[in-house]
Structures are given as structure tokens and as C-alpha cells.
Coordinates of C-alpha atoms in Angstrom, one line a residue:
M8 CA 47.8 15.9 118.6
N9 CA 48.5 19.1 121.0
T10 CA 49.2 17.1 124.5
F11 CA 50.5 20.3 126.1
S12 CA 49.5 20.2 129.9
T13 CA 48.0 17.1 129.3
D14 CA 49.3 14.5 132.3
R15 CA 46.9 11.6 131.7
A16 CA 44.4 9.9 129.6
I17 CA 41.0 7.7 130.7
C18 CA 40.8 5.1 127.7
V19 CA 37.4 3.6 126.9
S20 CA 35.3 1.8 124.2
R21 CA 32.3 3.8 124.5
L22 CA 31.8 7.5 125.2
F23 CA 29.1 9.7 125.5
D24 CA 30.1 13.3 125.5
G25 CA 26.6 15.0 126.2
E26 CA 26.3 15.3 122.3
R27 CA 26.7 12.1 120.8
W28 CA 28.4 8.6 121.0
H29 CA 32.4 8.1 120.5
E30 CA 34.3 4.5 120.4
D31 CA 37.1 3.8 121.3
S32 CA 38.0 7.2 123.0
A33 CA 40.3 8.7 125.3
L34 CA 39.5 11.7 127.4
L35 CA 42.9 13.6 127.8
L36 CA 43.0 15.4 131.6
A37 CA 45.1 18.2 132.8
G38 CA 44.6 18.2 136.7
E39 CA 40.7 18.5 137.2
R40 CA 40.1 19.4 133.7
I41 CA 39.3 17.9 130.1
V42 CA 41.7 19.0 127.7
N43 CA 40.0 17.0 124.7
R44 CA 38.5 13.8 123.6
V45 CA 40.6 12.0 120.8
P46 CA 41.1 8.5 119.6
I47 CA 42.6 5.7 121.6
A48 CA 44.9 5.2 118.6
S49 CA 46.2 8.6 118.4
L50 CA 47.7 8.5 121.9
P51 CA 51.4 8.8 122.4
P52 CA 53.0 5.6 124.0
E53 CA 54.6 7.9 126.7
L54 CA 51.2 9.4 128.1
P55 CA 49.9 7.9 131.2
R56 CA 46.7 6.1 131.2
E57 CA 43.9 4.8 132.5
T58 CA 42.1 1.8 130.7
V59 CA 38.3 1.4 131.5
P60 CA 37.9 -2.4 130.1
D61 CA 33.9 -2.3 130.1
G62 CA 31.1 0.2 130.6
M63 CA 30.7 3.7 129.2
L64 CA 32.0 6.8 130.5
V65 CA 29.0 9.6 130.5
P66 CA 29.1 13.2 132.1
G67 CA 28.4 13.1 135.7
F68 CA 24.8 13.9 136.8
V69 CA 23.8 17.0 138.0
D70 CA 20.6 16.8 140.7
L71 CA 19.0 20.2 141.5
Q72 CA 16.6 18.6 143.8
V73 CA 18.3 16.8 146.6
N74 CA 16.8 16.9 150.3
G75 CA 18.9 14.1 151.6
G76 CA 21.1 11.0 151.2
G77 CA 23.3 8.8 153.2
G78 CA 21.0 8.7 156.3
V79 CA 20.7 12.8 156.6
Q80 CA 18.0 15.0 156.0
F81 CA 19.4 18.6 155.3
N82 CA 16.0 20.4 156.9
N83 CA 16.9 18.0 160.2
A84 CA 20.9 19.5 160.0
P85 CA 21.4 22.2 157.8
T86 CA 25.5 22.1 158.6
V87 CA 28.6 21.9 156.7
D88 CA 29.1 18.0 157.4
S89 CA 25.6 17.1 156.4
L90 CA 26.0 19.1 152.8
L91 CA 29.3 17.0 152.6
H92 CA 27.7 13.5 153.5
I93 CA 24.9 14.3 151.3
A94 CA 26.9 15.1 148.2
T95 CA 29.5 12.2 148.7
S96 CA 26.4 9.6 149.4
H97 CA 25.0 10.6 145.9
R98 CA 28.3 9.8 144.0
R99 CA 27.2 6.1 143.9
Y100 CA 24.2 6.8 142.0
G101 CA 26.4 8.8 139.1
T102 CA 25.5 12.5 140.6
T103 CA 28.7 14.5 140.7
A104 CA 27.0 17.5 141.3
V105 CA 24.1 18.7 143.7
L106 CA 21.9 21.4 144.6
P107 CA 20.9 20.7 148.3
T108 CA 17.5 21.2 149.0
L109 CA 15.7 22.6 152.2
L110 CA 11.8 22.3 152.1
S111 CA 9.5 24.5 153.9
D112 CA 10.9 25.8 157.4
A113 CA 11.4 28.2 159.8
P114 CA 13.6 31.2 158.9
D115 CA 16.4 30.1 161.1
V116 CA 16.7 26.7 159.2
L117 CA 16.7 28.4 156.0
R118 CA 19.5 30.6 156.9
A119 CA 21.7 27.9 158.6
G120 CA 21.2 26.0 155.4
A121 CA 22.8 29.1 153.0
D122 CA 25.2 29.7 155.5
A123 CA 26.4 26.1 155.6
V124 CA 26.6 26.0 151.6
R125 CA 28.6 29.5 151.7
T126 CA 31.2 27.9 154.0
V127 CA 31.4 24.8 152.2
Q128 CA 31.9 27.0 148.9
A129 CA 34.8 28.7 150.5
G130 CA 36.5 25.4 152.0
D131 CA 38.9 23.3 150.6
N132 CA 37.2 19.9 150.6
P133 CA 37.2 18.0 147.4
A134 CA 33.7 17.0 148.0
A135 CA 32.7 20.8 147.9
A136 CA 32.7 20.9 144.3
S137 CA 30.0 18.9 144.2
V138 CA 28.0 21.8 146.1
L139 CA 26.6 23.9 143.5
G140 CA 24.5 26.2 146.0
L141 CA 21.0 25.9 147.2
H142 CA 17.4 25.0 146.2
I143 CA 14.9 26.5 148.6
E144 CA 11.8 24.8 148.2
G145 CA 9.0 26.8 150.2
P146 CA 7.9 27.9 152.2
F147 CA 5.6 30.3 150.2
F148 CA 3.1 27.5 149.1
A149 CA -0.5 27.0 148.5
A150 CA -1.8 24.9 151.9
T151 CA -3.9 22.9 149.2
R152 CA -1.0 21.9 147.5
R153 CA 1.5 21.3 149.9
G154 CA 2.1 18.0 150.0
T155 CA 4.3 16.7 153.0
H156 CA 5.2 20.2 153.5
R157 CA 4.3 21.0 157.1
G158 CA 1.2 23.5 157.0
D159 CA 2.3 25.6 159.8
R160 CA 5.5 26.3 158.0
L161 CA 3.9 27.8 155.3
R162 CA 3.4 31.4 155.1
R163 CA 3.3 34.5 152.9
C164 CA 6.7 36.2 151.6
T165 CA 7.4 39.4 153.5
Q166 CA 9.5 41.9 152.6
A167 CA 12.0 40.8 155.1
D168 CA 12.3 37.4 153.2
I169 CA 12.9 39.1 150.1
D170 CA 15.6 41.0 151.5
W171 CA 17.3 38.1 153.0
L172 CA 16.5 36.1 149.3
C173 CA 18.1 38.8 147.4
S174 CA 20.9 38.8 149.9
L175 CA 21.8 35.4 148.3
S176 CA 22.9 36.8 145.1
D177 CA 26.5 35.3 145.9
L178 CA 25.1 31.8 145.5
R179 CA 23.5 29.7 142.9
C180 CA 19.9 30.0 144.5
L181 CA 17.0 28.1 142.9
L182 CA 13.8 29.0 144.8
T183 CA 10.3 27.4 144.3
V184 CA 7.3 29.3 145.1
A185 CA 3.2 29.1 144.6
P186 CA 3.0 32.3 142.2
E187 CA -0.5 32.9 143.9
I188 CA 1.2 33.3 147.4
M189 CA 3.8 36.0 146.2
A190 CA 2.8 39.5 146.1
P191 CA 2.8 41.3 142.5
G192 CA 6.4 42.3 142.1
Q193 CA 8.1 40.1 144.5
I194 CA 9.0 37.3 141.4
R195 CA 10.2 40.4 139.4
T196 CA 12.3 41.7 142.6
L197 CA 14.2 38.4 143.2
C198 CA 14.5 37.5 139.6
E199 CA 16.5 40.8 139.0
A200 CA 18.7 40.0 142.4
G201 CA 19.7 36.7 140.4
V202 CA 17.7 34.2 142.2
T203 CA 15.9 31.6 139.9
V204 CA 12.3 31.3 140.4
F205 CA 10.2 28.3 139.7
A206 CA 6.7 27.2 140.2
G207 CA 5.6 24.3 142.6
H208 CA 3.1 23.4 145.3
S209 CA 0.9 25.9 143.5
D210 CA -3.0 26.0 143.2
A211 CA -2.4 28.7 140.7
G212 CA -5.1 29.2 137.4
Y213 CA -3.3 29.6 134.3
E214 CA -3.3 33.3 134.1
V215 CA -1.7 33.9 137.3
V216 CA 1.2 31.7 136.0
Q217 CA 1.4 33.7 133.3
A218 CA 1.5 37.0 135.2
A219 CA 4.4 35.3 137.1
R220 CA 6.3 34.5 133.6
R221 CA 6.2 38.0 133.1
E222 CA 8.1 38.7 136.2
G223 CA 10.8 36.2 135.2
L224 CA 9.8 32.9 136.7
S225 CA 11.5 30.4 134.2
G226 CA 10.6 26.8 135.4
F227 CA 8.3 24.3 137.4
T228 CA 9.5 22.1 140.0
H229 CA 8.6 18.2 139.8
L230 CA 6.0 18.6 137.1
F231 CA 2.4 17.3 137.8
N232 CA 3.2 16.8 141.3
A233 CA 1.5 19.4 143.7
M234 CA 0.3 21.5 141.1
S235 CA -3.2 22.4 139.7
P236 CA -3.8 20.0 136.9
L237 CA -4.4 20.8 133.2
L238 CA -8.3 21.0 132.6
A239 CA -10.6 21.5 129.9
R240 CA -11.6 25.2 130.9
E241 CA -8.4 25.7 133.5
P242 CA -5.3 24.7 132.0
G243 CA -3.7 25.4 135.6
V244 CA 0.0 25.0 136.8
T245 CA 0.3 21.8 134.4
G246 CA -0.9 23.2 131.7
A247 CA 0.8 26.5 131.7
A248 CA 4.2 24.4 132.3
L249 CA 3.3 22.3 129.3
E250 CA 2.4 25.1 126.7
S251 CA 5.4 26.7 127.1
L252 CA 8.3 27.0 124.8
T253 CA 10.7 28.4 127.0
D254 CA 10.3 27.2 130.8
W255 CA 12.6 24.7 132.1
L256 CA 10.5 21.6 133.4
G257 CA 11.9 19.3 136.2
I258 CA 10.3 15.8 136.8
I259 CA 10.5 13.0 139.1
A260 CA 10.8 9.7 137.2
D261 CA 10.9 7.2 139.8
G262 CA 7.5 4.7 138.7
H263 CA 5.5 6.3 141.6
H264 CA 5.3 9.8 141.2
V265 CA 4.3 10.3 137.6
H266 CA 3.0 7.9 135.2
P267 CA 5.4 6.7 131.9
A268 CA 2.8 8.3 129.6
S269 CA 2.9 11.8 131.2
I270 CA 7.0 11.7 131.0
R271 CA 6.5 10.9 127.4
L272 CA 3.8 13.7 127.0
A273 CA 6.0 16.0 128.9
Q274 CA 9.1 14.9 126.6
R275 CA 7.2 16.0 123.3
C276 CA 6.1 19.2 124.5
A277 CA 9.2 20.4 126.0
G278 CA 11.4 18.9 123.2
S279 CA 14.9 18.4 123.5
G280 CA 16.6 21.0 126.2
R281 CA 14.3 21.6 128.7
L282 CA 13.0 18.6 130.8
F283 CA 15.3 17.5 132.9
L284 CA 15.5 14.8 136.0
V285 CA 15.8 15.3 139.5
S286 CA 15.6 12.7 142.2
D287 CA 13.8 14.4 145.2
A288 CA 15.7 12.2 147.1
M289 CA 15.2 12.0 150.9
A290 CA 17.6 10.9 153.9
T291 CA 17.0 7.1 153.0
V292 CA 19.0 7.3 149.6
G293 CA 22.4 5.9 149.7
S294 CA 21.8 4.5 153.3
E295 CA 20.9 1.1 154.8
Q296 CA 18.0 2.7 156.7
R297 CA 14.6 2.9 155.5
W298 CA 13.1 5.6 157.5
F299 CA 13.8 9.0 158.8
T300 CA 11.9 11.9 160.6
L301 CA 10.7 14.9 159.2
Y302 CA 9.1 17.8 161.4
G303 CA 9.1 15.4 163.9
E304 CA 7.0 12.9 161.8
R305 CA 8.2 9.5 160.6
I306 CA 8.7 9.0 157.0
E307 CA 8.9 5.1 155.7
E308 CA 10.2 3.5 152.6
R309 CA 7.4 0.8 151.5
E310 CA 7.9 -0.8 148.1
G311 CA 10.4 1.9 146.7
R312 CA 7.8 4.6 147.9
L313 CA 8.7 7.2 150.9
V314 CA 5.3 7.8 152.6
N315 CA 4.0 9.4 155.6
A316 CA 1.6 8.0 158.2
E317 CA -1.2 9.1 155.9
G318 CA 0.5 7.2 153.0
A319 CA 1.3 10.2 151.1
L320 CA 4.3 10.4 149.0
A321 CA 7.2 12.0 151.0
G322 CA 10.0 12.7 148.5
S323 CA 11.7 9.8 146.6
A324 CA 13.7 7.0 147.5
I325 CA 16.2 7.0 144.1
G326 CA 19.2 8.3 142.9
L327 CA 19.5 10.1 139.4
V328 CA 20.6 7.1 137.8
D329 CA 17.8 5.2 138.8
A330 CA 15.7 8.2 136.9
V331 CA 17.7 7.6 133.9
R332 CA 17.3 4.0 133.8
Y333 CA 13.7 4.3 134.3
C334 CA 13.1 7.1 131.7
H335 CA 15.2 5.0 129.2
Q336 CA 14.0 1.3 130.1
I337 CA 10.4 1.5 131.1
V338 CA 9.2 5.0 129.5
G339 CA 11.0 4.6 126.3
L340 CA 13.2 7.5 125.9
A341 CA 16.3 7.2 124.0
L342 CA 19.4 6.9 126.1
D343 CA 21.4 9.9 125.0
E344 CA 18.6 12.1 125.9
C345 CA 18.0 10.6 129.3
L346 CA 21.6 11.3 130.0
R347 CA 21.2 14.6 129.1
M348 CA 18.2 15.1 131.2
A349 CA 20.2 14.2 134.0
S350 CA 23.5 16.1 133.1
C351 CA 23.4 18.4 130.3
Y352 CA 20.1 20.2 130.8
P353 CA 20.5 21.1 134.6
A354 CA 23.8 22.3 134.1
R355 CA 22.4 24.6 131.2
L356 CA 19.9 25.6 133.8
L357 CA 22.4 26.7 136.1
G358 CA 24.8 28.6 133.7
D359 CA 27.5 26.3 134.5
A360 CA 29.6 25.9 131.3
S361 CA 31.9 23.3 133.0
R362 CA 29.6 20.5 133.6
G363 CA 27.3 18.3 131.7
H364 CA 29.7 17.7 128.8
L365 CA 32.9 15.5 128.3
S366 CA 34.5 18.0 126.1
A367 CA 37.1 20.8 126.3
G368 CA 37.0 22.7 129.1
A369 CA 34.9 20.8 131.1
R370 CA 35.7 19.6 134.8
A371 CA 36.4 15.9 134.7
D372 CA 33.2 14.9 136.3
I373 CA 32.6 11.5 134.9
A374 CA 30.3 8.7 135.4
L375 CA 31.1 4.9 134.5
L376 CA 27.7 2.9 133.7
D377 CA 27.5 -0.6 132.7
D378 CA 25.1 -2.1 130.3
A379 CA 22.5 -2.3 132.8
L380 CA 22.9 1.5 133.5
T381 CA 24.2 0.9 137.2
V382 CA 27.1 2.9 138.2
S383 CA 30.5 1.3 139.0
A384 CA 32.9 4.5 139.4
T385 CA 32.8 8.3 139.1
W386 CA 35.6 10.9 138.9
L387 CA 35.1 14.4 140.4
G388 CA 37.8 16.6 139.2
G389 CA 39.5 13.7 137.6
V390 CA 40.0 11.6 140.8
R391 CA 38.3 8.5 140.5
Q392 CA 36.0 6.6 143.2
D393 CA 35.0 2.9 142.7
H394 CA 31.3 2.1 143.7
P395 CA 29.7 -1.1 145.1
R396 CA 26.2 -1.6 143.8
S397 CA 23.9 0.8 145.2
P398 CA 21.7 -0.3 148.3

């Protein structure tokens, strides 16, 4: 065994490396990176080691739709401190990387959020490694499918918007739009500038989605929710998503947004590699607080659901490990596939080869799960943090 540059090992009886399970394995670490995975029995006695007596080590989760956490809503406070607090709050749910998400809002809020991401990524705070870029969800949405996005924040996409969005090429940027709200050529321009464009909050017909796909649209945000449904003579956005052989499909598996049978159907249509889990978490996640405000409106958690005054769903009250547990225990998907849906696939979507797996060259971003699929510890860049049971 070549132990060059290896400075320590993490030993565990069960490990999932992102592809397959291993028994009695050790991860060899050098700084914040994984050097190799080897049998525990092959370790030299002089190598420092950390033994995990119980549970399973899995790749840290990558959540591409995080609106808030720890009592903070990103739209309400698009700042550096908010980003770091939200990212840190999600670690207790096994999430070691997030794409902070801004809902439809005024241009100054969106710009402030992007500036905050840039500042965080240029800084040296250890938690900054958890902030991968920015997900802008709106404001170019159909009013008929706006959900809890405030109607007066929705608008058409102007040339000034396109110019600003194209200027975000230094960030990983995911933009969710309603294709029917975009002018011909706008999606192509954004994609050519490096923006990843998904469809969501859309009432588009099937042909409109196909035209957007030809311009570069490559995925769908919270499949089944806030989009035109699959009907016999009009497949709509949902039908276009399920039919696709190449597009990414994000889904909220919290027991409220999508029926288990619909999740199973989506997984069968997508096959292995394209359906990924998102939390769509709001401010209450990771906090004892059970309400927050959005657009000045009170959003409350009731029986595990976040709802506005009209009783409409307003994001979710879960972290990503909750979605993994739900998909395995309730939906019935294999545990290894559920773990990939929360780590490997979203990392692959972003083109991030350093996350979503526990093999040579990966960041040592790791979650420790017990048999009940709750998180007891995470490692971010090889640094361990123990977690109490999630509130």
C-alpha cells in the first residue's frame, strides 16, 4: 500500500463509496482530501486512525435547493453571514454542500445574494467550502403556477436581466424559469454563458418545453410541483420531463409534495443517474422556530408542512437526510440509490468531480448515518463535527 502523503485514516465497519458498499474499510486522508480506500487489516500500525464503532460512512449530501435554515431565510437576508449560517445549519442533516436558493424577488435582492456568494467563496471560512454557487428560482415564472412566490415579484426577462445573469459566469449558477415566459433565444444565450437552466413554476405546453430544450434547457425543478401536469392530449411540463432521456429531475421527497407512487414512477422513467433529491428547505429547518416570514407573510409549520395563510405549501421543513430516509423506508427505493440521489447525482449535475463519492481525489466530505438513517456526525474537508438528533 502506498501511504505517501497520507496523514490519518477513518475506519468503519460499513462504507458506501458512492457506487458500492464495503465492509471493514478505511478511508486514507491527506488534509481535506481522500487518498484511497483500503481494508482496515492492511493499515500500517503507525498510521493515526479514527475508528467509528457504529453506523455507516456515506458521501456528504449535496443539496441544490436550500432557501434557508437555522432560522434564516436567504431572501430576507442575502448576506455572507446568512450563507455561512444556513450552510452550517444543514450539516446536521448530512448535507456538506448547498446551492443557496433565492426565490423570486426584486433585482437588488438577487444581486445582493450573488455578491454574498462571491464574497463567501473568496474568503477563508471553513464553512465556505459548503457554498457551491447560487440557485435563482424565478422571477421569470407563470403567474398561474407561482405557488407561494409573490405575484408582484414575477416578471418577464429583459435584456438587462440576461446581461446580469451572463455576468455570473464565475459562479455555479442554476436558474429556474418558466419556458413560456422567456423570449426566443434567451435560454440559449444563458446556457452559452454557462448558466444551467431548468424549467419550473411553468404552465407551458409540451412543444414549448421541447423548444426550450433545443436552446439548452437541461432539467426540471421540483418535479410534479408547480408545473403543468401530464394529460392525455397535452403532456405538459411534467410529461416532457418524464419522457426525457437526458434531463435532470429534482424532486422533493417530504411526504407532502409528492405521492410515493409518483416518486417511484419518476425513478423508473429516469432510471439510475438523473433523479436527484432536494430539500427545498426553508428557515425553520435546523431551528426550534416553527414559523418565519416571506414577502412579509407569515409561514407556519403545521404537522410537518410549511404553509401560508391560504394553506398552500411553502417549501419544506426537511433536511436532505429526511428525504433519503423517506425514499428508502416509505417509497421503497434501494438505499444505495437513495444515497446517490442525495450526493453523487447532484454533484455530477454541477460538474463537481470532488463531491458525491468517497474515493481517491474526493474531498473528505462525509456523513455518518446510524441504522435508522439519522446523522450522528459529518466531516467537512476531513474535519469532524458531531451532531445531536435533528430537531
